Coordinates of C-alpha atoms in Angstrom, one line a residue:
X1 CA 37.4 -24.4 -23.3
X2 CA 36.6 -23.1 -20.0
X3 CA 38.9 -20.9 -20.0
X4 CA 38.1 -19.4 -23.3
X5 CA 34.5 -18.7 -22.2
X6 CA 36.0 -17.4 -18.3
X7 CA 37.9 -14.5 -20.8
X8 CA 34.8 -14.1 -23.0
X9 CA 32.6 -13.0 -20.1
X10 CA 35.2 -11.0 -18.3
X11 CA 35.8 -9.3 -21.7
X12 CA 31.5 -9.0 -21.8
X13 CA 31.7 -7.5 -18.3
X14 CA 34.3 -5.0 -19.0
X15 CA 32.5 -3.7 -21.8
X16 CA 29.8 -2.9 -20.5
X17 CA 31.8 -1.3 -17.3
X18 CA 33.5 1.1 -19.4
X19 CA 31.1 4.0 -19.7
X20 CA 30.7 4.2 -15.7
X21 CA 34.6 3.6 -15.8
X22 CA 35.6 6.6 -17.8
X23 CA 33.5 8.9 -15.5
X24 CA 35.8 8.3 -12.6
X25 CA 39.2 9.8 -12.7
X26 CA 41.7 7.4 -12.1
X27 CA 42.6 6.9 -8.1
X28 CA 39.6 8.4 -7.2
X29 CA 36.0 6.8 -5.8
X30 CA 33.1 7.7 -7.5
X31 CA 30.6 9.8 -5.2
X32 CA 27.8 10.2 -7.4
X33 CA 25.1 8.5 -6.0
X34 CA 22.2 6.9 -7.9
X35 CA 18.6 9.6 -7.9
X36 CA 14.9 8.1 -8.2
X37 CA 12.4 10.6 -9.9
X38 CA 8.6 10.1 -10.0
X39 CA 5.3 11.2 -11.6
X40 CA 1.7 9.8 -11.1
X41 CA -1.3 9.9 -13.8
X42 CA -3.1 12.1 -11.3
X43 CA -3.0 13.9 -8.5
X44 CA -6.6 13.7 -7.2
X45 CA -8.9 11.1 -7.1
X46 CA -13.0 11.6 -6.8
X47 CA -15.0 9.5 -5.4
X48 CA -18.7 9.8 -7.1
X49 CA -21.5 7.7 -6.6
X50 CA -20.6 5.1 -9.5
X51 CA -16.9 4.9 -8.3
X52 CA -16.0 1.2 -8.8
X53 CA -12.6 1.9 -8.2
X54 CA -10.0 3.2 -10.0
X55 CA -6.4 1.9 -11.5
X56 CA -3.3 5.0 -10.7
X57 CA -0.5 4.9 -13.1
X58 CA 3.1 5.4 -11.7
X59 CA 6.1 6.7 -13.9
X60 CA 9.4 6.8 -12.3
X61 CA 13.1 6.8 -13.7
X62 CA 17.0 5.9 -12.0
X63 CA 19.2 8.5 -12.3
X64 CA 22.9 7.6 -12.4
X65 CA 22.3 3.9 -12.3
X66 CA 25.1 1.9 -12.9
X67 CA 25.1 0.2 -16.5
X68 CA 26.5 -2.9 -15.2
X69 CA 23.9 -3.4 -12.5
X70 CA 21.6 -2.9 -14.9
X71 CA 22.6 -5.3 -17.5
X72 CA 22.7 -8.0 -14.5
X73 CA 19.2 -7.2 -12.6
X74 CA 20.4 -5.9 -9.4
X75 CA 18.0 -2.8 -9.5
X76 CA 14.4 -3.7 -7.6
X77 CA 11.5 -0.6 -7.2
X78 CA 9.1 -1.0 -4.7
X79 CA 6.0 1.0 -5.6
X80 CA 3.3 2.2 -2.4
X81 CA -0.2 3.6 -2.0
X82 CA -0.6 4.4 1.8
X83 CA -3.7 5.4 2.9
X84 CA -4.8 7.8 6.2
X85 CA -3.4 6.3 9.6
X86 CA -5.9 5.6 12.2
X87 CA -6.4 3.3 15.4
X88 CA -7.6 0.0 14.4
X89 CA -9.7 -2.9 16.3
X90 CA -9.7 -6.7 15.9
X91 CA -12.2 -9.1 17.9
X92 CA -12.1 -12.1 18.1
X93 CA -15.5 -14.3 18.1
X94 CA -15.7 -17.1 20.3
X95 CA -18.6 -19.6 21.0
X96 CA -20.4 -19.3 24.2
X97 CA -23.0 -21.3 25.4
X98 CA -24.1 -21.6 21.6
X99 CA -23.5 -17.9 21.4
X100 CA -21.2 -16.4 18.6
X101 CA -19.1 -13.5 21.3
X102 CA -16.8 -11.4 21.0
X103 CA -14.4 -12.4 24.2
X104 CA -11.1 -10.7 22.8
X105 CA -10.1 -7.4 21.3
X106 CA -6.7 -5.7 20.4
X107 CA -6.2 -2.4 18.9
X108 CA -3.5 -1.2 16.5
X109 CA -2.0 2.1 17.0
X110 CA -2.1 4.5 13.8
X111 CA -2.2 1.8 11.0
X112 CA -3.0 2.6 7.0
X113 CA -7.0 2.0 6.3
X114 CA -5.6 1.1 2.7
X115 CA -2.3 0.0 1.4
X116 CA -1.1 -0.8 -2.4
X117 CA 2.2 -2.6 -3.6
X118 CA 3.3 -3.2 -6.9
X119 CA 7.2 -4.5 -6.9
X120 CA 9.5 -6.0 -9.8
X121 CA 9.3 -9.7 -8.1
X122 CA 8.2 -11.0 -4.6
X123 CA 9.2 -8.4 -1.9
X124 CA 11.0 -11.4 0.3
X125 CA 13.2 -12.1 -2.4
X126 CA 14.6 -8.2 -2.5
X127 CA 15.8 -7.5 0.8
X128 CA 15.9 -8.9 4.6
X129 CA 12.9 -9.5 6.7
X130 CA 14.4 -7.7 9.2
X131 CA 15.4 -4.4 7.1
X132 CA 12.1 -4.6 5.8
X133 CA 10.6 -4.6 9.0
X134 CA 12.5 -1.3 9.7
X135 CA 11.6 0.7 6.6
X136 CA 7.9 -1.2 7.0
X137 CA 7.3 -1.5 3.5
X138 CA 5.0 -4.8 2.4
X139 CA 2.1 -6.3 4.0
X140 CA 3.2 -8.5 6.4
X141 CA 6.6 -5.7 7.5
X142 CA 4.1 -2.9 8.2
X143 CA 3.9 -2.1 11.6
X144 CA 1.1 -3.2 13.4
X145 CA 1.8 -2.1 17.3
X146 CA -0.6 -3.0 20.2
X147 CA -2.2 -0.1 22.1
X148 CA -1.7 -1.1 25.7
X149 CA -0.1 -3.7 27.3
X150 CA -0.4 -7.4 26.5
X151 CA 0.3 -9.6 29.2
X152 CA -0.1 -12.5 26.4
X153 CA 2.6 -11.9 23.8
X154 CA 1.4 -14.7 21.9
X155 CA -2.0 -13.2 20.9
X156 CA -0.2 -10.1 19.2
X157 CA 0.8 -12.4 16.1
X158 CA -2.7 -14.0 16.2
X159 CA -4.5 -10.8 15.8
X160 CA -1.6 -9.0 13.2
X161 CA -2.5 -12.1 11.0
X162 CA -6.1 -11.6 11.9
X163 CA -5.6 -8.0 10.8
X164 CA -4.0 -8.1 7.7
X165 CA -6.6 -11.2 6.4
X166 CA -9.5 -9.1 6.8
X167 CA -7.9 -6.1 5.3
X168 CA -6.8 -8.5 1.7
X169 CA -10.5 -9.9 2.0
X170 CA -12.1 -6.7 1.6
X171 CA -9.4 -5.1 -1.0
X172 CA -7.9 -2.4 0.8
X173 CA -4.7 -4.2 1.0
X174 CA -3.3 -5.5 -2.1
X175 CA 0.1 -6.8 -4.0
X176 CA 0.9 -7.2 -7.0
X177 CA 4.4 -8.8 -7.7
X178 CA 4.6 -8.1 -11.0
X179 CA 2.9 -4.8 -10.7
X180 CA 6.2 -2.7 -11.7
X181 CA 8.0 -2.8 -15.3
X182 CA 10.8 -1.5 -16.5
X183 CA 9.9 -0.7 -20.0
X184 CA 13.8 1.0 -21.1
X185 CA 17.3 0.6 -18.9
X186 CA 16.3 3.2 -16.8
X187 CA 12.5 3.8 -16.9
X188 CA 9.6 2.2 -15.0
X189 CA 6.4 1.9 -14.8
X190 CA 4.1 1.0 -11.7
X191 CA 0.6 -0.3 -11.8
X192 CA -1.8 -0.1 -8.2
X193 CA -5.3 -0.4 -8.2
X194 CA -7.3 1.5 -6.0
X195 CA -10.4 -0.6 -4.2
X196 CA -14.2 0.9 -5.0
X197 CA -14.4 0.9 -0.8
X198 CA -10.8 3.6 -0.7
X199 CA -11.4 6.0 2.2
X200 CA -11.5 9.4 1.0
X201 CA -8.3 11.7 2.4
X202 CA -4.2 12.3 2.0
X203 CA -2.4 9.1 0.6
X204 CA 0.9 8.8 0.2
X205 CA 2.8 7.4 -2.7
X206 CA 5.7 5.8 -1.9
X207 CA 8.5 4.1 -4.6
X208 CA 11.6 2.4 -2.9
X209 CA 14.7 2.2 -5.2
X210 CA 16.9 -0.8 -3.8
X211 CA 20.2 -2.2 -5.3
X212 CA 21.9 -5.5 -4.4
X213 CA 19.2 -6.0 -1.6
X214 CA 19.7 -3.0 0.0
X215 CA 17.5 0.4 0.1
X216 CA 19.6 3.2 -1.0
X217 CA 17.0 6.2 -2.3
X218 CA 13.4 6.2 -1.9
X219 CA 10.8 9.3 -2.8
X220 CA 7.2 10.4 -2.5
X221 CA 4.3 12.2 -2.9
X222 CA 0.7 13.0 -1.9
X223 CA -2.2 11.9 -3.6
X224 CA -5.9 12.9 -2.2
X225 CA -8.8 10.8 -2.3
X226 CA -12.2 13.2 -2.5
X227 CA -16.0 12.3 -2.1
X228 CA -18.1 14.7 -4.7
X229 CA -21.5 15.2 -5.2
X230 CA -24.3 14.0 -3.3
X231 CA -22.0 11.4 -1.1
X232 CA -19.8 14.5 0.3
X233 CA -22.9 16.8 0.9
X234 CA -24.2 13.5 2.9
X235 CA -20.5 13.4 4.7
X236 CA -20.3 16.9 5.1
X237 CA -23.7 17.0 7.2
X238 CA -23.3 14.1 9.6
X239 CA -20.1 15.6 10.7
X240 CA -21.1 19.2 10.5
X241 CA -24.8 19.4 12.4
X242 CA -25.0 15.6 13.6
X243 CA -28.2 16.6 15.3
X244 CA -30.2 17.8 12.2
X245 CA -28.3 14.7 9.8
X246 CA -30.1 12.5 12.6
X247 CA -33.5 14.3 12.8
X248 CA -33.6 13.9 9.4
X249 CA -32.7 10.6 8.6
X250 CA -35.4 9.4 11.2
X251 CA -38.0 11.5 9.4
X252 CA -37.3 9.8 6.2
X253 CA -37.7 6.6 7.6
X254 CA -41.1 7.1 9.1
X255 CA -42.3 8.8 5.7
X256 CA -40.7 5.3 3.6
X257 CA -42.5 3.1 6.7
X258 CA -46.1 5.1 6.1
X259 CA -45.9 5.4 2.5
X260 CA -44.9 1.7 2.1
X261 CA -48.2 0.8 4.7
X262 CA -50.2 2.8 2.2
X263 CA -49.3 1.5 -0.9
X264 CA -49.3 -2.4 0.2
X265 CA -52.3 -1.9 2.6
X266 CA -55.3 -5.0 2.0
X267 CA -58.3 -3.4 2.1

């Protein structure tokens, strides 16, 4: 009996090896390679003032995939949002003489303000820590170097997992496991949600194409976050003429302070 079913499955497996099999001549390798293509629902994304955040749609398909590692669901896509790269700084609060301070502080050399993952299943469980350490793709693999030198190496993991929780608390890193589906052999889908708080700028969309654990093709392409209306105009001027943004903001304030003693003034 079990050798009836061992030459039923190797019969199974042959089948469906025979289509990549009769595109290789006989005594000779296959060199075609397997190709990732990629589309997004939009290319721009504007912030307005009733932006509550926004969901971005991710269509991608294998090229040349082999039939038999599809069948058997060695094929895993990694989907990214990256946001701009800038320094970042964690403190760390400490009580002092019944005083919340800040006693320690590390900074993070150009680090994504916002990042957005969507995989087929959990990222550990498609490749190597340490490859993807290298290729810094998922939350806890991006990498989150020190400015400076620490003569304490042990505070550098302290504040990395400092760094990331705040980040996941406020939404502008999240994962979703489940967040890509391949809805034919060879076609995908990827779901990310973009937080309401998303700075505005040049993201990067990133999808991964890995095979038996191991990356083999990966593309992207830009995606930019703008402010419209009102909240760009108000941008736009405290970068532009600081000094008259200021001016003005303080005059505002002293109208609102005299105009609210007016109107709640006991005679």
């Amino acid at each position: 009996m079990r050798t009836l079913l061992h030459t039923v499955s190797l019969a199974f497996l042959l089948g469906l090896c025979q289509p990549a099999l009769a595109q290789v001549p006989l005594g000779q390798a296959s060199t075609v390679k397997e190709g990732l293509e990629i589309g997004a629902s939009t290319s721009e994304i504007a912030i307005t003032s009733d932006f509550r955040g926004a969901d971005l749609t991710i269509f991608g398909a294998l090229n040349n995939a082999d039939e038999l590692f599809l069948a058997i669901g060695q094929y895993d896509v990694v989907v990214t949002l990256e946001g701009p790269k800038d320094y970042a700084t964690v403190r760390k609060k400490e009580r002092v003489l019944g005083i919340w301070m800040n006693t320690q502080s590390m900074t993070f050399e150009q680090v994504p303000e916002s990042y957005s993952l969507a995989s087929t299943r959990q990222i550990d469980n498609i490749d190597q820590p340490t490859s993807l350490n290298n290729i810094g793709v998922g939350i806890d693999h991006l990498a989150l170097n020190p400015v400076g030198y620490i003569p304490n190496s042990g505070l550098i993991g302290e504040f990395r997992e400092a760094y990331r929780r705040l980040k996941l608390s406020n939404g502008l890193y999240q994962r979703d496991t489940d967040g890509v589906r391949f809805v034919s052999t060879s076609l995908f889908r990827a779901s990310l949600r973009l937080p309401a708080n998303i700075p505005d700028g040049m993201h990067m969309v990133r999808a991964y194409l890995f095979k038996s654990g191991q990356l083999i093709v990966q593309r992207e392409l830009p995606l930019r976050v703008v402010k419209t209306g009102i909240e760009q105009a108000i941008t736009d001027a405290a970068h532009e003429r600081p000094i008259a943004y200021g001016f003005f903001c303080v005059l505002i304030a002293v109208i609102t302070g005299w105009g609210a003693s007016l109107i709640f003034r006991k005679d």
